[in-house]
């Protein structure tokens, strides 16, 4: 069955709203959403971000059939600059859904990175790019067997997290979280407030206050 592209998808969120999430750690969003949209922590970045640009952008999903990467090709064609390609390969480790050549094509379009619940390859190259972040569950040298299946821009499940087209993807060294498109505007002010609060807590700790005082930990009792 030929690769299907779902034509009717929500519009991307306002670019200024998306950009505001760049200053928010994944951990803050995960806590605010009570872990409901956290991607399985086994899906890890190939390279440490360590203060560099986070992975942030609107999701274009590629739901792959077993050992088929047709949807990945078409997702790259559909995606725009600033988007994140999200590959739902069912967590399989048998074949890589993307490597150097497809990632280079995506990078040239301005796609900012990818998240693969499956496998990737050519990691020596992919892991060296500072402007294209790759998060993956597995690494394998074996390539796919076909390229004519799957679906683009269908709802997907990535590391146990439900994701819909144009939801936001936020990733850093702690992992990946899905920010539902409809929740993003209501979440950003709370996320910014929490991120600023953490900066304040760090200053107080640096000044010598105890964690008990800074975090308002209740008094302990004697045993």
Coordinates of C-alpha atoms in Angstrom, one line a residue:
X1 CA 0.0 0.0 0.0
X2 CA 1.5 3.4 -1.0
X3 CA 2.6 5.8 1.7
X4 CA -0.4 7.9 2.9
X5 CA -0.1 11.7 3.7
X6 CA -2.9 13.1 5.8
X7 CA -3.7 16.3 4.1
X8 CA -5.8 18.0 6.7
X9 CA -3.6 19.0 9.7
X10 CA -3.8 21.8 12.2
X11 CA -1.7 25.0 11.5
X12 CA 1.6 25.5 13.2
X13 CA 1.6 27.5 16.3
X14 CA 2.8 31.1 16.2
X15 CA 6.6 31.2 15.9
X16 CA 7.0 33.7 18.8
X17 CA 5.1 31.3 21.1
X18 CA 7.2 28.4 20.0
X19 CA 10.4 30.3 20.5
X20 CA 9.5 31.1 24.2
X21 CA 9.8 27.4 25.0
X22 CA 13.5 27.4 24.1
X23 CA 14.3 28.9 27.5
X24 CA 12.3 26.2 29.4
X25 CA 13.9 22.9 30.5
X26 CA 12.2 19.7 29.6
X27 CA 12.0 18.8 33.3
X28 CA 9.9 21.9 34.0
X29 CA 7.3 21.0 31.4
X30 CA 7.3 17.3 32.5
X31 CA 6.6 18.4 36.1
X32 CA 3.8 20.8 35.0
X33 CA 2.1 18.2 32.9
X34 CA 2.7 15.6 35.7
X35 CA 4.6 13.3 33.3
X36 CA 1.6 12.6 31.1
X37 CA 3.4 13.5 27.8
X38 CA 6.9 12.5 28.8
X39 CA 8.6 10.3 26.1
X40 CA 10.2 7.1 27.4
X41 CA 13.6 8.2 28.9
X42 CA 15.2 5.3 26.9
X43 CA 15.0 7.6 23.9
X44 CA 18.2 9.6 24.2
X45 CA 20.1 12.3 22.3
X46 CA 23.1 11.1 20.3
X47 CA 25.1 14.0 21.5
X48 CA 25.0 16.1 24.7
X49 CA 23.2 19.4 24.3
X50 CA 24.9 20.8 27.4
X51 CA 23.6 24.4 27.2
X52 CA 23.3 24.5 23.4
X53 CA 20.1 24.9 21.5
X54 CA 17.3 22.6 22.6
X55 CA 15.3 20.5 20.2
X56 CA 12.2 22.5 19.7
X57 CA 9.7 22.6 16.9
X58 CA 6.3 21.5 15.4
X59 CA 5.9 17.8 14.9
X60 CA 5.6 16.1 11.5
X61 CA 4.9 12.5 12.1
X62 CA 6.2 9.5 10.1
X63 CA 4.3 6.3 11.2
X64 CA 6.4 3.5 9.7
X65 CA 5.5 0.0 8.6
X66 CA 8.0 -2.7 9.7
X67 CA 11.3 -2.3 7.9
X68 CA 9.8 0.4 5.6
X69 CA 11.0 4.0 5.6
X70 CA 8.8 5.5 2.9
X71 CA 7.0 7.6 5.5
X72 CA 10.3 9.2 6.6
X73 CA 11.1 10.3 3.0
X74 CA 7.6 11.9 2.7
X75 CA 7.7 13.5 6.2
X76 CA 10.9 15.2 5.3
X77 CA 9.2 16.5 2.1
X78 CA 6.2 17.8 4.0
X79 CA 8.2 19.3 6.9
X80 CA 9.2 23.0 6.9
X81 CA 12.1 24.9 8.4
X82 CA 11.8 24.8 12.2
X83 CA 9.9 21.5 12.3
X84 CA 10.8 18.2 14.0
X85 CA 10.4 14.9 12.2
X86 CA 9.0 12.3 14.6
X87 CA 9.4 8.7 13.6
X88 CA 7.1 6.1 15.0
X89 CA 8.8 2.8 14.2
X90 CA 7.2 0.9 17.1
X91 CA 10.4 0.9 19.1
X92 CA 11.9 -1.7 16.7
X93 CA 15.7 -2.2 16.6
X94 CA 15.9 -4.4 13.5
X95 CA 16.5 -1.7 10.9
X96 CA 17.5 2.0 10.9
X97 CA 14.7 4.3 9.7
X98 CA 17.1 7.2 8.9
X99 CA 20.8 7.9 8.5
X100 CA 23.2 10.4 7.1
X101 CA 21.6 11.0 3.7
X102 CA 18.1 11.6 4.7
X103 CA 19.1 13.6 7.8
X104 CA 21.4 15.8 5.6
X105 CA 18.4 16.5 3.3
X106 CA 16.3 17.4 6.3
X107 CA 19.0 19.6 7.7
X108 CA 19.3 21.5 4.4
X109 CA 15.6 22.3 4.6
X110 CA 16.0 23.8 8.0
X111 CA 14.4 21.0 9.9
X112 CA 15.8 21.2 13.4
X113 CA 16.0 17.5 14.3
X114 CA 14.3 14.2 14.8
X115 CA 13.0 11.8 17.4
X116 CA 12.9 8.1 16.5
X117 CA 11.1 5.5 18.5
X118 CA 13.1 2.9 16.5
X119 CA 16.7 3.0 15.2
X120 CA 19.0 5.3 13.3
X121 CA 22.4 4.8 11.8
X122 CA 25.5 6.8 10.6
X123 CA 25.7 8.1 14.2
X124 CA 29.3 9.3 13.8
X125 CA 28.0 12.0 11.4
X126 CA 24.6 12.7 13.0
X127 CA 26.1 13.0 16.4
X128 CA 28.5 15.7 15.3
X129 CA 25.9 18.3 14.2
X130 CA 25.2 21.1 16.5
X131 CA 22.2 22.4 14.6
X132 CA 20.3 19.1 14.1
X133 CA 19.5 17.2 17.2
X134 CA 18.8 13.4 17.0
X135 CA 17.0 11.5 19.7
X136 CA 16.7 7.7 19.2
X137 CA 15.9 4.5 21.1
X138 CA 18.3 2.3 19.1
X139 CA 21.3 2.4 16.8
X140 CA 21.9 -0.2 14.1
X141 CA 23.9 -0.5 11.0
X142 CA 21.2 -2.3 9.0
X143 CA 19.1 -0.4 6.6
X144 CA 15.4 -0.7 5.7
X145 CA 14.0 -3.1 3.2
X146 CA 11.3 -1.0 1.5
X147 CA 10.1 2.6 1.0
X148 CA 6.5 2.5 -0.1
X149 CA 4.5 2.2 3.1
X150 CA 3.5 4.1 6.3
X151 CA 1.6 7.3 7.0
X152 CA 2.7 10.9 7.3
X153 CA 0.9 13.3 9.8
X154 CA -1.2 10.6 11.4
X155 CA -1.4 10.5 15.2
X156 CA 1.5 8.5 16.6
X157 CA 2.9 7.1 19.8
X158 CA 6.5 7.9 20.6
X159 CA 8.0 6.2 23.7
X160 CA 4.5 5.8 25.2
X161 CA 3.5 9.5 24.6
X162 CA 0.7 10.3 22.3
X163 CA 1.5 12.9 19.7
X164 CA -0.6 14.6 17.0
X165 CA 0.7 16.6 14.0
X166 CA 1.9 20.1 14.9
X167 CA 2.2 19.3 18.6
X168 CA 5.4 20.8 20.0
X169 CA 8.4 18.7 20.6
X170 CA 10.9 19.8 23.3
X171 CA 14.1 17.9 24.0
X172 CA 17.2 18.4 26.0
X173 CA 19.8 16.2 27.8
X174 CA 17.0 15.0 30.2
X175 CA 14.9 13.7 27.4
X176 CA 11.9 14.6 25.3
X177 CA 8.4 15.9 26.2
X178 CA 5.4 16.4 23.9
X179 CA 3.6 19.7 24.4
X180 CA 0.0 19.3 23.0
X181 CA -0.7 22.0 20.5
X182 CA -3.9 23.0 22.3
X183 CA -2.2 23.3 25.6
X184 CA 0.9 25.3 24.6
X185 CA -0.5 28.8 24.9
X186 CA -1.9 28.2 28.4
X187 CA 1.3 26.4 29.5
X188 CA 4.0 28.8 28.5
X189 CA 3.5 31.5 31.2
X190 CA 3.5 28.8 34.0
X191 CA 6.6 27.2 32.5
X192 CA 8.5 30.5 32.3
X193 CA 7.5 31.3 35.9
X194 CA 8.7 28.0 37.1
X195 CA 12.0 28.3 35.2
X196 CA 12.6 31.7 36.7
X197 CA 11.8 30.4 40.2
X198 CA 14.4 27.7 39.7
X199 CA 17.0 30.4 38.9
X200 CA 16.0 32.1 42.1
X201 CA 16.4 28.9 44.1
X202 CA 19.8 28.4 42.7
X203 CA 20.9 31.9 43.8
X204 CA 19.7 31.3 47.3
X205 CA 21.5 27.9 47.5
X206 CA 24.7 29.6 46.2
X207 CA 24.4 32.2 48.9
X208 CA 24.5 29.4 51.5
X209 CA 20.8 28.7 52.3
X210 CA 20.0 25.1 53.0
X211 CA 17.8 23.1 50.7
X212 CA 15.4 22.8 53.7
X213 CA 14.9 26.5 53.7
X214 CA 14.8 27.1 50.0
X215 CA 12.3 24.3 49.3
X216 CA 10.2 24.7 52.4
X217 CA 10.8 21.1 53.6
X218 CA 8.8 20.3 56.7
X219 CA 10.7 19.8 59.9
X220 CA 11.8 16.2 60.6
X221 CA 11.1 14.5 64.0
X222 CA 13.4 12.6 66.2
X223 CA 13.5 8.8 66.0

